[in-house]
Structures are given as C-alpha cells and as structure tokens.
Amino acid sequence: MRNILTAVLLLSSHVFGGEWVVTKGGLSPNKKLAVAVFPQKTEFIDEADDSVLLIDQTTGRSFGELEEVSSSGGTWGSTTTNVHCMWSPDSKMLIVNYRTGRLMHSSQLYRIRDRRAIPLSLPDDKTHPKGKLLVGLQSTANPGSEITLTKDGSIEMRRWGYVPDFTVDYSKHGLTGFEGELLFHYRIDQQGQLQLHDITVPSTP
C-alpha cells in the first residue's frame, strides 16, 4: 500500500511540475534553480493561478511559492509575461521584477541560501542625504520600479512616478534634471548588508 501511495505522489508531482514554465531570465547561471509561473488556462488573467515558484531545476520539483511577488499583473498582461528575473553570476542573488498594473511595476530582491529564497528589504531612502528630499513627494497614477545588477556587481533600482516639488532646487543636491525618475545605487558591504550608496538622475539618451 505504501509503495502504491508513493508512486501516486511521484506521478502527481511530475504532472503538477509539467504545468509551470520558467520565466524570462528565470534560470540561474549554475542551472540548478529556476523561477516559474503557471500559464493561463483562459484569456482572463484574474482566473489564473498567480503563483511565482522557485524550482529545483535538477529534479523539476518546487521549493515553494515566492510569496512577495505575483504574476497577476494587477489583472493586466499575462502570467507568462508579467514576471522577469535577473540572477547574480554566482546564483546567490535573485531579482524578480513584476507587473502590478497597466503601467505599474514593482521589484523584489532575494538572497539564495541553501536553495531557499530569502527576501531582502532595501535600505530606507532617508539613509542617504539625497533621500531626505523625497520625503512627502506626491506620485503619479502609475509609479513603478525595476531592479538590475550592474557589471561591477552593484544593485541599481530605477524608480519612476515621482512628482517633483518645484520649490526645491534639486540641482543643488546633485539631482540636476530630476523630472520624476531616479536611480538608486546599492552596494553590499563587507558584512553582507545592503547600503544605499547614491541617488542619481538617469542620463538622457
């Protein structure tokens, strides 16, 4: 009886695993882990399973749901296009960028340890002198953010949707040309903690 039950569980796991697909950028560089979502079964995204999973790519089994993120897109887009990922070269850091509305996006950073995804919180903006200028600013109807890894290994977040306070001369604070979009530059210190290193204005092409 136990052998039959084990076989059923293994078969169920295999079938269940076959339903998900790896997201764009979801496969880790070491090919051991992947981020996956469930494709929609109908054209209506609000009827879809919006789970985002961390997968053991070597066995095809799920380690569980990344509860901080969703593939629902705020009922926009599709589950398979609303999430895209980026890994650090050593596969120890995972970035999940995901849609949260028609023009809205958000991001979550994870540290991978023992094949577990540990969510990381970015430092408060006020830990940097320039960040204090942002306190109390209004935002547009479609704010958002996207995290990337730079070539030197630092973490960069692009945020948009700010409504600048035009009574403030931002150029005096190194934010010349601030019109609603900023870049937040983070570094990992020797203790492994994230530090907000600088806030800049994106360069215009």
PDB file of N, CA, C and O in Angstrom, residues 109-174:
ATOM      1  N   LEU A 109      13.940  41.656  -4.234  1.00  0.00           N
ATOM      2  CA  LEU A 109      15.297  41.123  -4.214  1.00  0.00           C
ATOM      3  C   LEU A 109      15.357  39.965  -3.225  1.00  0.00           C
ATOM      4  O   LEU A 109      14.795  40.041  -2.130  1.00  0.00           O
ATOM      5  N   TYR A 110      16.051  38.869  -3.617  1.00  0.00           N
ATOM      6  CA  TYR A 110      16.192  37.697  -2.750  1.00  0.00           C
ATOM      7  C   TYR A 110      17.662  37.306  -2.648  1.00  0.00           C
ATOM      8  O   TYR A 110      18.419  37.409  -3.611  1.00  0.00           O
ATOM      9  N   ARG A 111      18.026  36.790  -1.477  1.00  0.00           N
ATOM     10  CA  ARG A 111      19.318  36.132  -1.306  1.00  0.00           C
ATOM     11  C   ARG A 111      19.059  34.626  -1.288  1.00  0.00           C
ATOM     12  O   ARG A 111      18.156  34.166  -0.565  1.00  0.00           O
ATOM     13  N   ILE A 112      19.798  33.874  -2.085  1.00  0.00           N
ATOM     14  CA  ILE A 112      19.618  32.432  -2.156  1.00  0.00           C
ATOM     15  C   ILE A 112      20.589  31.764  -1.192  1.00  0.00           C
ATOM     16  O   ILE A 112      21.800  31.949  -1.282  1.00  0.00           O
ATOM     17  N   ARG A 113      20.028  31.005  -0.254  1.00  0.00           N
ATOM     18  CA  ARG A 113      20.844  30.325   0.740  1.00  0.00           C
ATOM     19  C   ARG A 113      20.247  28.939   0.991  1.00  0.00           C
ATOM     20  O   ARG A 113      19.069  28.822   1.339  1.00  0.00           O
ATOM     21  N   ASP A 114      21.067  27.904   0.803  1.00  0.00           N
ATOM     22  CA  ASP A 114      20.599  26.530   0.972  1.00  0.00           C
ATOM     23  C   ASP A 114      19.339  26.272   0.143  1.00  0.00           C
ATOM     24  O   ASP A 114      18.376  25.646   0.597  1.00  0.00           O
ATOM     25  N   ARG A 115      19.353  26.801  -1.071  1.00  0.00           N
ATOM     26  CA  ARG A 115      18.240  26.650  -2.007  1.00  0.00           C
ATOM     27  C   ARG A 115      16.940  27.242  -1.476  1.00  0.00           C
ATOM     28  O   ARG A 115      15.842  26.814  -1.858  1.00  0.00           O
ATOM     29  N   ARG A 116      17.053  28.228  -0.622  1.00  0.00           N
ATOM     30  CA  ARG A 116      15.906  28.992  -0.131  1.00  0.00           C
ATOM     31  C   ARG A 116      16.043  30.427  -0.585  1.00  0.00           C
ATOM     32  O   ARG A 116      17.155  30.973  -0.604  1.00  0.00           O
ATOM     33  N   ALA A 117      14.927  31.034  -0.947  1.00  0.00           N
ATOM     34  CA  ALA A 117      14.927  32.432  -1.368  1.00  0.00           C
ATOM     35  C   ALA A 117      14.527  33.298  -0.178  1.00  0.00           C
ATOM     36  O   ALA A 117      13.376  33.263   0.275  1.00  0.00           O
ATOM     37  N   ILE A 118      15.490  34.065   0.326  1.00  0.00           N
ATOM     38  CA  ILE A 118      15.246  34.913   1.491  1.00  0.00           C
ATOM     39  C   ILE A 118      15.004  36.340   1.003  1.00  0.00           C
ATOM     40  O   ILE A 118      15.895  36.954   0.398  1.00  0.00           O
ATOM     41  N   PRO A 119      13.793  36.888   1.209  1.00  0.00           N
ATOM     42  CA  PRO A 119      13.511  38.245   0.732  1.00  0.00           C
ATOM     43  C   PRO A 119      14.353  39.280   1.458  1.00  0.00           C
ATOM     44  O   PRO A 119      14.544  39.204   2.672  1.00  0.00           O
ATOM     45  N   LEU A 120      14.874  40.238   0.712  1.00  0.00           N
ATOM     46  CA  LEU A 120      15.682  41.318   1.267  1.00  0.00           C
ATOM     47  C   LEU A 120      14.949  42.645   1.125  1.00  0.00           C
ATOM     48  O   LEU A 120      14.341  42.918   0.088  1.00  0.00           O
ATOM     49  N   SER A 121      15.025  43.456   2.160  1.00  0.00           N
ATOM     50  CA  SER A 121      14.457  44.800   2.114  1.00  0.00           C
ATOM     51  C   SER A 121      15.564  45.797   1.793  1.00  0.00           C
ATOM     52  O   SER A 121      16.660  45.716   2.363  1.00  0.00           O
ATOM     53  N   LEU A 122      15.286  46.706   0.899  1.00  0.00           N
ATOM     54  CA  LEU A 122      16.261  47.733   0.562  1.00  0.00           C
ATOM     55  C   LEU A 122      16.288  48.795   1.656  1.00  0.00           C
ATOM     56  O   LEU A 122      15.266  49.061   2.306  1.00  0.00           O
ATOM     57  N   PRO A 123      17.437  49.410   1.888  1.00  0.00           N
ATOM     58  CA  PRO A 123      17.539  50.441   2.925  1.00  0.00           C
ATOM     59  C   PRO A 123      16.577  51.597   2.672  1.00  0.00           C
ATOM     60  O   PRO A 123      16.255  51.914   1.517  1.00  0.00           O
ATOM     61  N   ASP A 124      16.128  52.214   3.742  1.00  0.00           N
ATOM     62  CA  ASP A 124      15.252  53.381   3.637  1.00  0.00           C
ATOM     63  C   ASP A 124      15.964  54.499   2.884  1.00  0.00           C
ATOM     64  O   ASP A 124      17.166  54.718   3.058  1.00  0.00           O
ATOM     65  N   ASP A 125      15.211  55.208   2.036  1.00  0.00           N
ATOM     66  CA  ASP A 125      15.794  56.309   1.255  1.00  0.00           C
ATOM     67  C   ASP A 125      16.482  57.335   2.136  1.00  0.00           C
ATOM     68  O   ASP A 125      17.481  57.955   1.743  1.00  0.00           O
ATOM     69  N   LYS A 126      15.945  57.527   3.344  1.00  0.00           N
ATOM     70  CA  LYS A 126      16.462  58.578   4.228  1.00  0.00           C
ATOM     71  C   LYS A 126      17.840  58.247   4.790  1.00  0.00           C
ATOM     72  O   LYS A 126      18.441  59.090   5.472  1.00  0.00           O
ATOM     73  N   THR A 127      18.349  57.034   4.512  1.00  0.00           N
ATOM     74  CA  THR A 127      19.708  56.717   4.957  1.00  0.00           C
ATOM     75  C   THR A 127      20.745  57.450   4.119  1.00  0.00           C
ATOM     76  O   THR A 127      21.933  57.421   4.451  1.00  0.00           O
ATOM     77  N   HIS A 128      20.314  58.088   3.043  1.00  0.00           N
ATOM     78  CA  HIS A 128      21.212  58.888   2.209  1.00  0.00           C
ATOM     79  C   HIS A 128      20.725  60.339   2.224  1.00  0.00           C
ATOM     80  O   HIS A 128      19.520  60.591   2.189  1.00  0.00           O
ATOM     81  N   PRO A 129      21.625  61.321   2.286  1.00  0.00           N
ATOM     82  CA  PRO A 129      21.202  62.726   2.341  1.00  0.00           C
ATOM     83  C   PRO A 129      20.236  63.130   1.227  1.00  0.00           C
ATOM     84  O   PRO A 129      19.281  63.878   1.469  1.00  0.00           O
ATOM     85  N   LYS A 130      20.452  62.620   0.023  1.00  0.00           N
ATOM     86  CA  LYS A 130      19.557  62.988  -1.079  1.00  0.00           C
ATOM     87  C   LYS A 130      18.155  62.413  -0.875  1.00  0.00           C
ATOM     88  O   LYS A 130      17.169  62.980  -1.349  1.00  0.00           O
ATOM     89  N   GLY A 131      18.072  61.298  -0.172  1.00  0.00           N
ATOM     90  CA  GLY A 131      16.789  60.656   0.040  1.00  0.00           C
ATOM     91  C   GLY A 131      15.840  61.495   0.867  1.00  0.00           C
ATOM     92  O   GLY A 131      14.613  61.371   0.729  1.00  0.00           O
ATOM     93  N   LYS A 132      16.397  62.361   1.704  1.00  0.00           N
ATOM     94  CA  LYS A 132      15.551  63.207   2.541  1.00  0.00           C
ATOM     95  C   LYS A 132      14.753  64.200   1.709  1.00  0.00           C
ATOM     96  O   LYS A 132      13.718  64.704   2.143  1.00  0.00           O
ATOM     97  N   LEU A 133      15.219  64.500   0.493  1.00  0.00           N
ATOM     98  CA  LEU A 133      14.499  65.414  -0.391  1.00  0.00           C
ATOM     99  C   LEU A 133      13.214  64.795  -0.932  1.00  0.00           C
ATOM    100  O   LEU A 133      12.340  65.499  -1.431  1.00  0.00           O
ATOM    101  N   LEU A 134      13.105  63.476  -0.841  1.00  0.00           N
ATOM    102  CA  LEU A 134      11.973  62.769  -1.435  1.00  0.00           C
ATOM    103  C   LEU A 134      10.813  62.580  -0.462  1.00  0.00           C
ATOM    104  O   LEU A 134       9.728  62.159  -0.861  1.00  0.00           O
ATOM    105  N   VAL A 135      11.041  62.891   0.803  1.00  0.00           N
ATOM    106  CA  VAL A 135      10.008  62.710   1.817  1.00  0.00           C
ATOM    107  C   VAL A 135       8.808  63.600   1.504  1.00  0.00           C
ATOM    108  O   VAL A 135       8.943  64.805   1.294  1.00  0.00           O
ATOM    109  N   GLY A 136       7.632  63.001   1.442  1.00  0.00           N
ATOM    110  CA  GLY A 136       6.412  63.768   1.225  1.00  0.00           C
ATOM    111  C   GLY A 136       6.078  64.058  -0.225  1.00  0.00           C
ATOM    112  O   GLY A 136       5.040  64.678  -0.495  1.00  0.00           O
ATOM    113  N   LEU A 137       6.914  63.607  -1.169  1.00  0.00           N
ATOM    114  CA  LEU A 137       6.602  63.861  -2.576  1.00  0.00           C
ATOM    115  C   LEU A 137       5.361  63.084  -3.009  1.00  0.00           C
ATOM    116  O   LEU A 137       5.152  61.939  -2.614  1.00  0.00           O
ATOM    117  N   GLN A 138       4.554  63.705  -3.847  1.00  0.00           N
ATOM    118  CA  GLN A 138       3.411  63.023  -4.429  1.00  0.00           C
ATOM    119  C   GLN A 138       3.905  62.117  -5.561  1.00  0.00           C
ATOM    120  O   GLN A 138       5.035  62.252  -6.039  1.00  0.00           O
ATOM    121  N   SER A 139       3.049  61.199  -5.991  1.00  0.00           N
ATOM    122  CA  SER A 139       3.407  60.332  -7.114  1.00  0.00           C
ATOM    123  C   SER A 139       2.309  60.374  -8.167  1.00  0.00           C
ATOM    124  O   SER A 139       1.166  60.751  -7.887  1.00  0.00           O
ATOM    125  N   THR A 140       2.675  59.986  -9.369  1.00  0.00           N
ATOM    126  CA  THR A 140       1.698  59.906 -10.447  1.00  0.00           C
ATOM    127  C   THR A 140       0.807  58.689 -10.227  1.00  0.00           C
ATOM    128  O   THR A 140       0.994  57.923  -9.281  1.00  0.00           O
ATOM    129  N   ALA A 141      -0.142  58.494 -11.141  1.00  0.00           N
ATOM    130  CA  ALA A 141      -1.066  57.368 -11.018  1.00  0.00           C
ATOM    131  C   ALA A 141      -0.392  56.042 -11.374  1.00  0.00           C
ATOM    132  O   ALA A 141      -0.956  54.969 -11.092  1.00  0.00           O
ATOM    133  N   ASN A 142       0.794  56.105 -11.991  1.00  0.00           N
ATOM    134  CA  ASN A 142       1.455  54.876 -12.427  1.00  0.00           C
ATOM    135  C   ASN A 142       2.919  54.828 -11.988  1.00  0.00           C
ATOM    136  O   ASN A 142       3.826  54.844 -12.817  1.00  0.00           O
ATOM    137  N   PRO A 143       3.164  54.769 -10.684  1.00  0.00           N
ATOM    138  CA  PRO A 143       4.548  54.667 -10.211  1.00  0.00           C
ATOM    139  C   PRO A 143       5.075  53.252 -10.436  1.00  0.00           C
ATOM    140  O   PRO A 143       4.307  52.315 -10.676  1.00  0.00           O
ATOM    141  N   GLY A 144       6.377  53.106 -10.354  1.00  0.00           N
ATOM    142  CA  GLY A 144       6.924  51.761 -10.510  1.00  0.00           C
ATOM    143  C   GLY A 144       8.410  51.719 -10.252  1.00  0.00           C
ATOM    144  O   GLY A 144       9.053  52.744 -10.000  1.00  0.00           O
ATOM    145  N   SER A 145       8.967  50.498 -10.311  1.00  0.00           N
ATOM    146  CA  SER A 145      10.398  50.333 -10.088  1.00  0.00           C
ATOM    147  C   SER A 145      10.884  49.093 -10.822  1.00  0.00           C
ATOM    148  O   SER A 145      10.095  48.189 -11.141  1.00  0.00           O
ATOM    149  N   GLU A 146      12.171  49.068 -11.077  1.00  0.00           N
ATOM    150  CA  GLU A 146      12.807  47.909 -11.686  1.00  0.00           C
ATOM    151  C   GLU A 146      14.232  47.821 -11.172  1.00  0.00           C
ATOM    152  O   GLU A 146      14.950  48.819 -11.151  1.00  0.00           O
ATOM    153  N   ILE A 147      14.640  46.621 -10.748  1.00  0.00           N
ATOM    154  CA  ILE A 147      15.975  46.410 -10.213  1.00  0.00           C
ATOM    155  C   ILE A 147      16.829  45.680 -11.243  1.00  0.00           C
ATOM    156  O   ILE A 147      16.369  44.750 -11.904  1.00  0.00           O
ATOM    157  N   THR A 148      18.084  46.097 -11.365  1.00  0.00           N
ATOM    158  CA  THR A 148      19.040  45.413 -12.226  1.00  0.00           C
ATOM    159  C   THR A 148      20.359  45.261 -11.479  1.00  0.00           C
ATOM    160  O   THR A 148      20.613  45.941 -10.485  1.00  0.00           O
ATOM    161  N   LEU A 149      21.192  44.362 -11.973  1.00  0.00           N
ATOM    162  CA  LEU A 149      22.550  44.204 -11.477  1.00  0.00           C
ATOM    163  C   LEU A 149      23.496  44.842 -12.481  1.00  0.00           C
ATOM    164  O   LEU A 149      23.398  44.588 -13.682  1.00  0.00           O
ATOM    165  N   THR A 150      24.410  45.653 -12.000  1.00  0.00           N
ATOM    166  CA  THR A 150      25.353  46.304 -12.892  1.00  0.00           C
ATOM    167  C   THR A 150      26.569  45.393 -13.124  1.00  0.00           C
ATOM    168  O   THR A 150      26.755  44.388 -12.441  1.00  0.00           O
ATOM    169  N   LYS A 151      27.410  45.780 -14.068  1.00  0.00           N
ATOM    170  CA  LYS A 151      28.574  44.964 -14.412  1.00  0.00           C
ATOM    171  C   LYS A 151      29.565  44.851 -13.260  1.00  0.00           C
ATOM    172  O   LYS A 151      30.297  43.869 -13.154  1.00  0.00           O
ATOM    173  N   ASP A 152      29.576  45.872 -12.373  1.00  0.00           N
ATOM    174  CA  ASP A 152      30.517  45.809 -11.251  1.00  0.00           C
ATOM    175  C   ASP A 152      29.946  45.080 -10.036  1.00  0.00           C
ATOM    176  O   ASP A 152      30.553  45.040  -8.970  1.00  0.00           O
ATOM    177  N   GLY A 153      28.739  44.515 -10.201  1.00  0.00           N
ATOM    178  CA  GLY A 153      28.153  43.727  -9.130  1.00  0.00           C
ATOM    179  C   GLY A 153      27.271  44.495  -8.172  1.00  0.00           C
ATOM    180  O   GLY A 153      26.728  43.904  -7.231  1.00  0.00           O
ATOM    181  N   SER A 154      27.106  45.795  -8.373  1.00  0.00           N
ATOM    182  CA  SER A 154      26.225  46.574  -7.508  1.00  0.00           C
ATOM    183  C   SER A 154      24.779  46.440  -7.985  1.00  0.00           C
ATOM    184  O   SER A 154      24.506  45.922  -9.068  1.00  0.00           O
ATOM    185  N   ILE A 155      23.870  46.888  -7.147  1.00  0.00           N
ATOM    186  CA  ILE A 155      22.439  46.780  -7.421  1.00  0.00           C
ATOM    187  C   ILE A 155      21.894  48.171  -7.721  1.00  0.00           C
ATOM    188  O   ILE A 155      22.175  49.129  -7.006  1.00  0.00           O
ATOM    189  N   GLU A 156      21.117  48.263  -8.782  1.00  0.00           N
ATOM    190  CA  GLU A 156      20.580  49.551  -9.202  1.00  0.00           C
ATOM    191  C   GLU A 156      19.067  49.437  -9.351  1.00  0.00           C
ATOM    192  O   GLU A 156      18.571  48.521 -10.011  1.00  0.00           O
ATOM    193  N   MET A 157      18.350  50.359  -8.733  1.00  0.00           N
ATOM    194  CA  MET A 157      16.893  50.389  -8.868  1.00  0.00           C
ATOM    195  C   MET A 157      16.472  51.667  -9.578  1.00  0.00           C
ATOM    196  O   MET A 157      16.835  52.767  -9.154  1.00  0.00           O
ATOM    197  N   ARG A 158      15.722  51.503 -10.643  1.00  0.00           N
ATOM    198  CA  ARG A 158      15.134  52.656 -11.335  1.00  0.00           C
ATOM    199  C   ARG A 158      13.711  52.814 -10.823  1.00  0.00           C
ATOM    200  O   ARG A 158      12.919  51.870 -10.864  1.00  0.00           O
ATOM    201  N   ARG A 159      13.408  54.005 -10.337  1.00  0.00           N
ATOM    202  CA  ARG A 159      12.050  54.295  -9.852  1.00  0.00           C
ATOM    203  C   ARG A 159      11.485  55.468 -10.638  1.00  0.00           C
ATOM    204  O   ARG A 159      12.173  56.462 -10.872  1.00  0.00           O
ATOM    205  N   TRP A 160      10.242  55.357 -10.991  1.00  0.00           N
ATOM    206  CA  TRP A 160       9.584  56.435 -11.714  1.00  0.00           C
ATOM    207  C   TRP A 160       8.224  56.727 -11.083  1.00  0.00           C
ATOM    208  O   TRP A 160       7.712  55.964 -10.280  1.00  0.00           O
ATOM    209  N   GLY A 161       7.654  57.876 -11.463  1.00  0.00           N
ATOM    210  CA  GLY A 161       6.334  58.246 -10.944  1.00  0.00           C
ATOM    211  C   GLY A 161       6.361  59.319  -9.876  1.00  0.00           C
ATOM    212  O   GLY A 161       5.319  59.677  -9.324  1.00  0.00           O
ATOM    213  N   TYR A 162       7.544  59.864  -9.558  1.00  0.00           N
ATOM    214  CA  TYR A 162       7.612  60.971  -8.594  1.00  0.00           C
ATOM    215  C   TYR A 162       7.055  62.248  -9.224  1.00  0.00           C
ATOM    216  O   TYR A 162       7.199  62.488 -10.425  1.00  0.00           O
ATOM    217  N   VAL A 163       6.440  63.065  -8.390  1.00  0.00           N
ATOM    218  CA  VAL A 163       6.042  64.420  -8.801  1.00  0.00           C
ATOM    219  C   VAL A 163       6.949  65.386  -8.055  1.00  0.00           C
ATOM    220  O   VAL A 163       6.793  65.583  -6.849  1.00  0.00           O
ATOM    221  N   PRO A 164       7.946  65.987  -8.725  1.00  0.00           N
ATOM    222  CA  PRO A 164       8.913  66.850  -8.036  1.00  0.00           C
ATOM    223  C   PRO A 164       8.256  68.056  -7.371  1.00  0.00           C
ATOM    224  O   PRO A 164       7.217  68.543  -7.810  1.00  0.00           O
ATOM    225  N   ASP A 165       8.860  68.502  -6.292  1.00  0.00           N
ATOM    226  CA  ASP A 165       8.452  69.734  -5.618  1.00  0.00           C
ATOM    227  C   ASP A 165       9.225  70.865  -6.303  1.00  0.00           C
ATOM    228  O   ASP A 165      10.428  71.003  -6.126  1.00  0.00           O
ATOM    229  N   PHE A 166       8.541  71.646  -7.103  1.00  0.00           N
ATOM    230  CA  PHE A 166       9.219  72.656  -7.916  1.00  0.00           C
ATOM    231  C   PHE A 166       9.694  73.861  -7.116  1.00  0.00           C
ATOM    232  O   PHE A 166      10.282  74.777  -7.674  1.00  0.00           O
ATOM    233  N   THR A 167       9.441  73.858  -5.813  1.00  0.00           N
ATOM    234  CA  THR A 167      10.016  74.906  -4.961  1.00  0.00           C
ATOM    235  C   THR A 167      11.424  74.531  -4.507  1.00  0.00           C
ATOM    236  O   THR A 167      12.111  75.342  -3.884  1.00  0.00           O
ATOM    237  N   VAL A 168      11.846  73.292  -4.802  1.00  0.00           N
ATOM    238  CA  VAL A 168      13.162  72.807  -4.396  1.00  0.00           C
ATOM    239  C   VAL A 168      14.111  72.843  -5.597  1.00  0.00           C
ATOM    240  O   VAL A 168      13.760  72.409  -6.693  1.00  0.00           O
ATOM    241  N   ASP A 169      15.304  73.358  -5.373  1.00  0.00           N
ATOM    242  CA  ASP A 169      16.327  73.353  -6.415  1.00  0.00           C
ATOM    243  C   ASP A 169      17.132  72.057  -6.277  1.00  0.00           C
ATOM    244  O   ASP A 169      18.115  71.992  -5.538  1.00  0.00           O
ATOM    245  N   TYR A 170      16.715  71.035  -6.991  1.00  0.00           N
ATOM    246  CA  TYR A 170      17.350  69.730  -6.871  1.00  0.00           C
ATOM    247  C   TYR A 170      18.784  69.717  -7.380  1.00  0.00           C
ATOM    248  O   TYR A 170      19.586  68.883  -6.968  1.00  0.00           O
ATOM    249  N   SER A 171      19.103  70.643  -8.273  1.00  0.00           N
ATOM    250  CA  SER A 171      20.467  70.676  -8.810  1.00  0.00           C
ATOM    251  C   SER A 171      21.492  70.978  -7.724  1.00  0.00           C
ATOM    252  O   SER A 171      22.649  70.547  -7.817  1.00  0.00           O
ATOM    253  N   LYS A 172      21.086  71.686  -6.689  1.00  0.00           N
ATOM    254  CA  LYS A 172      21.999  71.974  -5.587  1.00  0.00           C
ATOM    255  C   LYS A 172      22.357  70.720  -4.797  1.00  0.00           C
ATOM    256  O   LYS A 172      23.316  70.724  -4.022  1.00  0.00           O
ATOM    257  N   HIS A 173      21.574  69.690  -4.998  1.00  0.00           N
ATOM    258  CA  HIS A 173      21.780  68.451  -4.247  1.00  0.00           C
ATOM    259  C   HIS A 173      22.243  67.316  -5.164  1.00  0.00           C
ATOM    260  O   HIS A 173      22.127  66.137  -4.807  1.00  0.00           O
ATOM    261  N   GLY A 174      22.740  67.662  -6.341  1.00  0.00           N
ATOM    262  CA  GLY A 174      23.254  66.657  -7.260  1.00  0.00           C
ATOM    263  C   GLY A 174      22.203  65.905  -8.034  1.00  0.00           C
ATOM    264  O   GLY A 174      22.474  64.818  -8.561  1.00  0.00           O
TER     265      GLY A 174
END
